[in-house]
Tab-separated table of C-alpha atoms in Angstrom:
chain	number	residue	atom	x	y	z
A	14	MET	CA	-161.928	-46.300	-20.011
A	15	SER	CA	-158.589	-44.610	-19.872
A	16	ASP	CA	-155.366	-46.263	-18.704
A	17	ALA	CA	-155.405	-43.976	-15.708
A	18	SER	CA	-158.688	-45.439	-14.531
A	19	PHE	CA	-157.596	-49.067	-14.997
A	20	ASP	CA	-158.102	-50.981	-11.779
A	21	SER	CA	-156.049	-54.164	-11.830
A	22	GLN	CA	-157.645	-55.424	-8.611
A	23	ALA	CA	-161.016	-55.698	-10.353
A	24	TYR	CA	-159.579	-58.195	-12.823
A	25	GLU	CA	-157.657	-60.372	-10.384
A	26	ASN	CA	-160.425	-62.907	-10.167
A	27	GLU	CA	-161.312	-62.906	-13.832
A	28	ALA	CA	-161.905	-66.489	-14.957
A	29	GLN	CA	-159.817	-68.301	-17.478
A	30	PHE	CA	-161.114	-71.193	-19.576
A	31	GLY	CA	-159.991	-73.793	-17.039
A	32	ASP	CA	-162.291	-72.243	-14.439
A	33	TYR	CA	-165.324	-72.867	-16.615
A	34	PHE	CA	-164.076	-76.382	-17.365
A	35	ALA	CA	-163.668	-77.000	-13.618
A	36	LEU	CA	-167.443	-76.424	-13.261
A	37	LEU	CA	-167.911	-79.727	-15.095
A	38	LYS	CA	-166.110	-81.689	-12.345
A	39	PRO	CA	-163.552	-83.313	-14.689
A	40	ARG	CA	-162.471	-85.912	-12.098
A	41	VAL	CA	-166.017	-87.204	-11.789
A	42	MET	CA	-166.245	-87.171	-15.592
A	43	THR	CA	-163.407	-89.668	-15.910
A	44	LEU	CA	-165.526	-92.316	-14.102
A	45	VAL	CA	-168.519	-91.385	-16.256
A	46	VAL	CA	-166.445	-91.680	-19.474
A	47	PHE	CA	-164.965	-95.042	-18.450
A	48	THR	CA	-168.193	-96.714	-17.348
A	49	ALA	CA	-170.227	-95.328	-20.273
A	50	PHE	CA	-167.534	-96.584	-22.656
A	51	VAL	CA	-167.683	-100.078	-21.073
A	52	GLY	CA	-171.484	-100.098	-21.262
A	53	LEU	CA	-171.331	-99.108	-24.931
A	54	LEU	CA	-168.719	-101.738	-25.868
A	55	ALA	CA	-170.209	-104.520	-23.782
A	56	ALA	CA	-173.505	-104.197	-25.635
A	57	PRO	CA	-174.153	-106.960	-28.192
A	58	VAL	CA	-174.582	-104.449	-31.033
A	59	ALA	CA	-171.642	-103.061	-32.961
A	60	VAL	CA	-171.597	-99.273	-32.938
A	61	HIS	CA	-169.803	-97.129	-35.537
A	62	PRO	CA	-166.595	-95.893	-33.863
A	63	PHE	CA	-167.422	-92.196	-34.465
A	64	ILE	CA	-170.993	-92.593	-33.211
A	65	GLY	CA	-169.571	-94.421	-30.146
A	66	PHE	CA	-167.076	-91.636	-29.535
A	67	CYS	CA	-169.865	-89.010	-29.826
A	68	ALA	CA	-172.146	-91.017	-27.496
A	69	VAL	CA	-169.493	-91.208	-24.760
A	70	LEU	CA	-168.650	-87.525	-25.280
A	71	PHE	CA	-172.283	-86.431	-24.946
A	72	ILE	CA	-172.786	-88.600	-21.869
A	73	ALA	CA	-169.656	-86.981	-20.365
A	74	VAL	CA	-170.933	-83.488	-21.260
A	75	GLY	CA	-174.283	-84.339	-19.668
A	76	GLY	CA	-172.498	-85.491	-16.520
A	77	GLY	CA	-170.395	-82.303	-16.588
A	78	ALA	CA	-173.518	-80.191	-16.997
A	79	SER	CA	-175.089	-81.760	-13.936
A	80	GLY	CA	-171.839	-80.983	-12.050
A	81	ALA	CA	-172.129	-77.322	-13.086
A	82	LEU	CA	-175.756	-77.206	-11.894
A	83	ASN	CA	-174.692	-78.874	-8.658
A	84	MET	CA	-172.058	-76.187	-8.124
A	85	TRP	CA	-174.626	-73.484	-8.922
A	86	TYR	CA	-177.053	-74.744	-6.292
A	87	ASP	CA	-174.494	-75.736	-3.666
A	88	SER	CA	-172.264	-72.667	-3.876
A	89	ASP	CA	-173.316	-71.630	-0.365
A	90	ILE	CA	-172.156	-74.891	1.223
A	91	ASP	CA	-169.113	-75.192	-1.049
A	92	ALA	CA	-167.932	-71.864	0.355
A	93	VAL	CA	-167.825	-73.127	3.942
A	94	MET	CA	-166.103	-76.476	3.301
A	95	LYS	CA	-162.329	-76.603	2.960
A	96	ARG	CA	-162.461	-79.283	0.267
A	97	THR	CA	-164.761	-77.232	-2.003
A	98	ALA	CA	-163.894	-73.630	-1.080
A	99	LYS	CA	-161.574	-73.304	-4.089
A	100	ARG	CA	-164.277	-74.281	-6.598
A	101	PRO	CA	-164.852	-71.575	-9.268
A	102	ILE	CA	-167.979	-70.021	-7.684
A	103	PRO	CA	-166.825	-69.729	-4.048
A	104	ALA	CA	-163.407	-68.607	-5.297
A	105	GLY	CA	-165.144	-65.729	-7.087
A	106	LYS	CA	-163.942	-66.736	-10.558
A	107	VAL	CA	-167.329	-67.621	-12.012
A	108	THR	CA	-170.692	-66.216	-11.023
A	109	ARG	CA	-173.676	-68.384	-10.066
A	110	ASP	CA	-175.625	-67.129	-13.056
A	111	GLU	CA	-172.819	-68.179	-15.408
A	112	ALA	CA	-172.725	-71.654	-13.873
A	113	LEU	CA	-176.517	-71.984	-14.224
A	114	ALA	CA	-176.410	-70.870	-17.850
A	115	ILE	CA	-173.532	-73.250	-18.694
A	116	GLY	CA	-175.208	-76.128	-16.867
A	117	LEU	CA	-178.598	-75.699	-18.525
A	118	THR	CA	-177.147	-75.093	-21.970
A	119	LEU	CA	-174.860	-78.125	-21.827
A	120	SER	CA	-177.647	-80.317	-20.400
A	121	VAL	CA	-179.920	-79.531	-23.363
A	122	PHE	CA	-177.048	-79.818	-25.842
A	123	ALA	CA	-175.920	-83.216	-24.477
A	124	CYS	CA	-179.387	-84.763	-24.397
A	125	VAL	CA	-180.465	-83.473	-27.846
A	126	PHE	CA	-177.213	-84.505	-29.501
A	127	LEU	CA	-177.144	-87.907	-27.835
A	128	GLY	CA	-180.657	-88.445	-29.138
A	129	LEU	CA	-179.689	-87.377	-32.673
A	130	ALA	CA	-176.459	-89.411	-32.667
A	131	THR	CA	-177.911	-92.617	-31.168
A	132	ASN	CA	-181.485	-92.905	-29.955
A	133	TRP	CA	-184.013	-91.160	-27.759
A	134	LEU	CA	-184.052	-93.845	-25.039
A	135	ALA	CA	-180.386	-93.039	-24.343
A	136	ALA	CA	-181.129	-89.301	-24.466
A	137	GLY	CA	-184.106	-89.788	-22.105
A	138	LEU	CA	-181.934	-91.749	-19.638
A	139	LEU	CA	-179.322	-88.980	-19.742
A	140	ALA	CA	-181.969	-86.335	-19.161
A	141	PHE	CA	-183.350	-88.326	-16.223
A	142	THR	CA	-179.834	-88.723	-14.796
A	143	ILE	CA	-179.285	-84.950	-14.885
A	144	PHE	CA	-182.710	-84.349	-13.339
A	145	PHE	CA	-182.087	-86.967	-10.675
A	146	TYR	CA	-178.700	-85.604	-9.719
A	147	VAL	CA	-179.652	-81.939	-9.734
A	148	VAL	CA	-183.236	-81.941	-8.481
A	149	ILE	CA	-183.709	-85.151	-6.489
A	150	TYR	CA	-180.210	-85.299	-5.006
A	151	THR	CA	-178.748	-81.786	-4.933
A	152	MET	CA	-181.854	-79.675	-4.355
A	153	TRP	CA	-184.026	-82.048	-2.357
A	154	LEU	CA	-182.422	-84.928	-0.476
A	155	LYS	CA	-178.714	-84.039	-0.013
A	156	ARG	CA	-179.408	-81.594	2.792
A	157	ILE	CA	-182.080	-83.569	4.636
A	158	THR	CA	-181.023	-87.210	4.781
A	159	PRO	CA	-177.826	-89.014	5.786
A	160	GLN	CA	-178.614	-91.481	3.004
A	161	ASN	CA	-177.524	-88.730	0.562
A	162	ILE	CA	-174.518	-90.757	-0.508
A	163	VAL	CA	-176.742	-93.651	-1.596
A	164	ILE	CA	-178.999	-91.312	-3.583
A	165	GLY	CA	-176.100	-89.413	-5.166
A	166	GLY	CA	-174.478	-92.715	-6.042
A	167	ALA	CA	-177.495	-93.666	-8.116
A	168	ALA	CA	-176.913	-90.687	-10.424
A	169	GLY	CA	-173.315	-91.719	-10.893
A	170	ALA	CA	-174.385	-95.246	-11.716
A	171	PHE	CA	-176.427	-94.478	-14.829
A	172	PRO	CA	-173.622	-93.944	-17.443
A	173	PRO	CA	-172.996	-97.651	-18.279
A	174	MET	CA	-176.761	-98.051	-18.683
A	175	ILE	CA	-176.881	-95.017	-20.984
A	176	GLY	CA	-173.919	-96.362	-22.982
A	177	TRP	CA	-175.685	-99.697	-23.374
A	178	ALA	CA	-178.928	-97.978	-24.385
A	179	ALA	CA	-177.036	-95.851	-26.908
A	180	ALA	CA	-175.805	-99.024	-28.611
A	181	THR	CA	-178.909	-101.196	-28.356
A	182	GLY	CA	-181.799	-98.782	-27.881
A	183	ASP	CA	-182.795	-101.072	-25.000
A	184	ILE	CA	-182.523	-101.714	-21.283
A	185	SER	CA	-181.554	-105.228	-20.231
A	186	THR	CA	-180.747	-107.269	-17.132
A	187	ALA	CA	-177.050	-106.778	-17.812
A	188	SER	CA	-177.305	-102.979	-18.040
A	189	VAL	CA	-179.442	-102.797	-14.909
A	190	LEU	CA	-176.861	-104.934	-13.046
A	191	MET	CA	-174.043	-102.620	-14.318
A	192	PHE	CA	-176.060	-99.778	-12.780
A	193	CYS	CA	-176.358	-101.711	-9.505
A	194	LEU	CA	-172.617	-102.321	-9.489
A	195	THR	CA	-171.727	-98.639	-9.221
A	196	PHE	CA	-174.830	-97.788	-7.179
A	197	LEU	CA	-174.078	-100.301	-4.420
A	198	TRP	CA	-170.341	-99.663	-4.553
A	199	THR	CA	-170.620	-95.925	-3.789
A	200	PRO	CA	-171.826	-96.135	-0.125
A	201	PRO	CA	-169.100	-98.460	1.224
A	202	HIS	CA	-166.477	-96.555	-0.844
A	203	PHE	CA	-167.492	-93.164	0.544
A	204	TRP	CA	-168.336	-94.182	4.105
A	205	ALA	CA	-164.959	-95.907	4.457
A	206	LEU	CA	-163.385	-92.525	3.532
A	207	ALA	CA	-165.676	-90.751	5.961
A	208	LEU	CA	-164.364	-92.974	8.767
A	209	PHE	CA	-160.769	-91.885	8.451
A	210	VAL	CA	-160.956	-88.382	6.905
A	211	ARG	CA	-162.393	-85.642	8.990
A	212	MET	CA	-164.961	-83.895	6.800
A	213	ASP	CA	-166.486	-80.520	7.476
A	214	TYR	CA	-169.980	-81.335	6.234
A	215	ASP	CA	-171.174	-80.290	9.713
A	216	ASN	CA	-170.226	-76.708	9.020
A	217	ALA	CA	-172.311	-76.839	5.867
A	218	THR	CA	-175.229	-78.571	7.695
A	219	VAL	CA	-175.172	-81.525	5.333
A	220	PRO	CA	-176.132	-84.653	7.305
A	221	MET	CA	-173.518	-87.372	7.109
A	222	LEU	CA	-174.106	-90.879	8.438
A	223	THR	CA	-170.992	-90.821	10.601
A	224	VAL	CA	-172.412	-87.797	12.473
A	225	THR	CA	-176.156	-88.396	12.452
A	226	HIS	CA	-176.111	-92.113	13.258
A	227	GLY	CA	-172.603	-92.522	14.598
A	228	ARG	CA	-169.521	-94.364	13.445
A	229	ARG	CA	-170.794	-97.764	14.711
A	230	ALA	CA	-173.865	-97.478	12.454
A	231	THR	CA	-171.634	-96.454	9.557
A	232	ARG	CA	-169.574	-99.621	9.988
A	233	VAL	CA	-172.760	-101.699	9.927
A	234	HIS	CA	-173.965	-99.873	6.817
A	235	ILE	CA	-170.642	-100.574	5.048
A	236	LEU	CA	-171.021	-104.302	5.761
A	237	VAL	CA	-174.675	-104.445	4.607
A	238	TYR	CA	-173.973	-102.629	1.311
A	239	THR	CA	-170.860	-104.725	0.673
A	240	VAL	CA	-172.855	-107.958	1.058
A	241	LEU	CA	-175.502	-106.629	-1.333
A	242	LEU	CA	-172.833	-105.430	-3.725
A	243	ALA	CA	-171.189	-108.855	-3.798
A	244	LEU	CA	-174.484	-110.538	-4.747
A	245	PHE	CA	-175.134	-108.138	-7.632
A	246	ALA	CA	-171.485	-108.018	-8.789
A	247	ILE	CA	-171.262	-111.808	-9.007
A	248	GLY	CA	-174.769	-112.026	-10.513
A	249	LEU	CA	-173.588	-109.745	-13.332
A	250	GLY	CA	-171.107	-112.480	-14.259
A	251	PHE	CA	-174.010	-114.732	-15.310
A	252	THR	CA	-175.452	-112.271	-17.790
A	253	GLN	CA	-174.323	-111.796	-21.406
A	254	VAL	CA	-171.549	-109.380	-20.381
A	255	GLY	CA	-169.996	-111.900	-17.978
A	256	GLY	CA	-167.632	-114.783	-18.600
A	257	PRO	CA	-164.707	-116.587	-16.995
A	258	VAL	CA	-162.469	-113.467	-16.788
A	259	TYR	CA	-165.209	-111.352	-15.166
A	260	LEU	CA	-166.282	-114.127	-12.781
A	261	THR	CA	-162.679	-114.721	-11.650
A	262	VAL	CA	-162.173	-110.985	-11.016
A	263	ALA	CA	-165.533	-110.675	-9.281
A	264	LEU	CA	-165.021	-113.709	-7.020
A	265	VAL	CA	-161.544	-112.642	-5.933
A	266	LEU	CA	-162.335	-108.963	-5.421
A	267	ASN	CA	-165.658	-109.547	-3.675
A	268	ALA	CA	-164.033	-112.021	-1.307
A	269	LEU	CA	-161.396	-109.432	-0.429
A	270	PHE	CA	-163.970	-106.642	-0.195
A	271	LEU	CA	-166.194	-108.682	2.067
A	272	LYS	CA	-163.239	-109.578	4.270
A	273	GLY	CA	-162.396	-105.853	4.561
A	274	ALA	CA	-166.033	-104.925	5.342
A	275	VAL	CA	-166.241	-107.624	8.072
A	276	GLN	CA	-162.984	-106.318	9.588
A	277	ILE	CA	-164.368	-102.785	9.593
A	278	TRP	CA	-167.575	-103.983	11.181
A	279	ARG	CA	-165.761	-105.908	13.931
A	280	ARG	CA	-163.493	-103.017	14.854
A	281	ASP	CA	-164.193	-100.244	17.336
A	282	GLU	CA	-162.877	-96.704	17.338
A	283	ASP	CA	-160.081	-97.445	19.774
A	284	ALA	CA	-158.679	-100.219	17.514
A	285	SER	CA	-158.973	-97.984	14.470
A	286	GLU	CA	-157.244	-95.088	16.087
A	287	ALA	CA	-154.519	-97.374	17.460
A	288	ASP	CA	-153.311	-98.280	13.979
A	289	ASN	CA	-154.336	-94.968	12.339
A	290	PHE	CA	-157.338	-96.500	10.478
A	291	LYS	CA	-155.161	-98.982	8.626
A	292	VAL	CA	-158.030	-101.336	7.736
A	293	GLU	CA	-160.364	-98.507	6.685
A	294	LYS	CA	-157.681	-96.959	4.472
A	295	SER	CA	-156.808	-100.253	2.735
A	296	PHE	CA	-160.548	-100.949	2.261
A	297	PHE	CA	-160.914	-97.537	0.593
A	298	LYS	CA	-157.907	-98.216	-1.663
A	299	LEU	CA	-159.336	-101.605	-2.560
A	300	SER	CA	-162.652	-99.982	-3.436
A	301	LEU	CA	-160.925	-97.911	-6.145
A	302	LEU	CA	-159.394	-101.024	-7.666
A	303	TYR	CA	-162.690	-102.899	-7.233
A	304	LEU	CA	-164.766	-100.721	-9.546
A	305	PHE	CA	-162.004	-100.263	-12.129
A	306	ALA	CA	-161.296	-104.018	-12.235
A	307	HIS	CA	-164.944	-105.031	-12.577
A	308	PHE	CA	-165.618	-102.682	-15.459
A	309	GLY	CA	-162.173	-103.483	-16.926
A	310	ALA	CA	-163.092	-107.222	-16.830
A	311	ILE	CA	-166.381	-106.470	-18.633
A	312	LEU	CA	-164.333	-104.649	-21.254
A	313	ILE	CA	-161.997	-107.644	-21.629
A	314	GLU	CA	-164.952	-109.986	-21.981
A	315	ALA	CA	-166.376	-107.710	-24.701
A	316	GLY	CA	-162.982	-107.731	-26.482
A	317	LEU	CA	-162.733	-111.539	-26.278
A	318	ASP	CA	-166.283	-111.852	-27.550
A	319	ARG	CA	-165.512	-109.592	-30.571
A	320	MET	CA	-162.460	-111.738	-31.337
A	321	GLY	CA	-164.679	-114.803	-31.291
A	322	TRP	CA	-163.140	-116.384	-28.178
B	14	MET	CA	-143.668	-48.573	-23.004
B	15	GLY	CA	-146.188	-49.721	-20.455
B	16	LEU	CA	-148.689	-50.572	-23.173
B	17	SER	CA	-146.523	-53.464	-24.394
B	18	ASN	CA	-146.545	-55.145	-21.008
B	19	GLU	CA	-149.054	-57.956	-20.788
B	20	HIS	CA	-151.298	-57.919	-17.786
B	21	GLU	CA	-152.496	-61.173	-16.128
B	22	MET	CA	-155.957	-60.137	-17.271
B	23	HIS	CA	-154.883	-60.458	-20.934
B	24	ARG	CA	-153.528	-63.928	-20.346
B	25	ARG	CA	-156.817	-65.040	-18.819
B	26	ARG	CA	-158.848	-63.511	-21.609
B	27	ARG	CA	-156.612	-65.153	-24.242
B	28	SER	CA	-157.140	-68.471	-22.457
B	29	ARG	CA	-160.913	-67.977	-22.634
B	30	ASN	CA	-160.828	-66.926	-26.290
B	31	ILE	CA	-158.708	-69.920	-27.323
B	32	GLY	CA	-160.922	-72.255	-25.261
B	33	VAL	CA	-164.095	-70.938	-26.902
B	34	ALA	CA	-162.490	-71.128	-30.364
B	35	VAL	CA	-161.352	-74.722	-29.850
B	36	THR	CA	-164.799	-75.679	-28.472
B	37	LEU	CA	-166.570	-74.145	-31.503
B	38	VAL	CA	-164.210	-75.820	-33.996
B	39	ALA	CA	-164.688	-79.137	-32.191
B	40	PHE	CA	-168.472	-78.653	-32.305
B	41	VAL	CA	-168.447	-77.983	-36.045
B	42	ALA	CA	-166.181	-81.037	-36.619
B	43	LEU	CA	-168.531	-83.157	-34.486
B	44	VAL	CA	-171.652	-82.134	-36.397
B	45	LEU	CA	-169.865	-82.597	-39.745
B	46	GLY	CA	-168.530	-86.013	-38.701
B	47	LEU	CA	-171.923	-87.167	-37.387
B	48	THR	CA	-173.674	-85.989	-40.565
B	49	MET	CA	-171.153	-87.774	-42.789
B	50	VAL	CA	-171.421	-91.060	-40.859
B	51	LYS	CA	-175.230	-90.904	-40.819
B	52	VAL	CA	-175.477	-90.055	-44.516
B	53	THR	CA	-172.940	-92.706	-45.653
B	54	ARG	CA	-174.679	-95.348	-43.532
B	55	GLY	CA	-178.023	-94.418	-45.078
B	56	ASP	CA	-179.645	-93.505	-41.749
B	57	PHE	CA	-181.713	-90.805	-43.472
B	58	GLU	CA	-183.068	-93.017	-46.258
B	59	LYS	CA	-186.639	-94.261	-46.094
B	60	ARG	CA	-186.742	-97.927	-45.310
B	61	PRO	CA	-189.566	-100.393	-44.868
B	62	PRO	CA	-190.214	-101.179	-41.199
B	63	GLN	CA	-188.032	-104.028	-39.983
B	64	ALA	CA	-188.662	-106.526	-37.210
B	65	GLU	CA	-186.906	-105.541	-34.020
B	66	VAL	CA	-184.145	-107.876	-32.895
B	67	SER	CA	-184.274	-108.382	-29.156
B	68	ASN	CA	-180.967	-107.839	-27.390
B	69	GLY	CA	-182.234	-108.710	-23.904
B	70	ASN	CA	-181.241	-111.644	-21.848
């Protein structure tokens, strides 16, 4: 090609490294890293620091790979929603084939290396998580049921269980309850957001509870999931990862969370609009603190345990 | 001369090249580190089967 034939327009959308990294959904990865790290450290088996670092890294890469595969499959609906229109594929930076190749390669890499670094139960759980998120959630149920948030939340709830399995080679009551904590937290967290943020899932024909069953039903769902969440979150305090610090945090936060859920349930749309969704917004903010504080408390309990307290 | 001017395209490609290089170096360091830890801990030595210690509740 000569300089005379150089067409700068053709290169305007050429991807830089950050565009490929964005395929891995780095913001979602932070939750994966944090909860997997807690699961690993809360386990009653000491893990070599470098092996532990590698385990968390491979779990994060696996989570990122499933994000890339999600963007590959959902590029059509990402293009029509304002929130996702700037993602690398709809923005024209990365092709669908590239995203598929990156997603599949990193999935295999993450599972194989997690198995080699730790054990094959952890690797199997990671492989199942990727399969669940990509095939069961993204390809199958996301577009046909308004319970999609619940199903997607399950995929995001596996990392502490994988971290635990990486350390112990086992699944226990405590690791299952850590899974339940994130799994049951996701619906009230997301549906509270859906109540006060106008989302354009309609344009993408993705069924959302607020639209398919109405906002009243969404408020009821938030309350039901919050009650269930409180039972499991407090129950976790009586397993080997719990203790006085965790129980105190769990009791205080679940009382506040339940109070918020009851307030949301009792309100109608007129009351919410009158104060610009004040209760729903504060409930959403509390939900962010809720998950961080619960896993943070588990981490503190693990630290106290290691120090012999 | 025009040839010395850097086009946006070159910046993007440099970003990709550096990213791939860093990723590859990190991968090599990871494999090396894992191998060293596993070898020094004796993970690859043949051991008689041991009784499993239950970690459940």
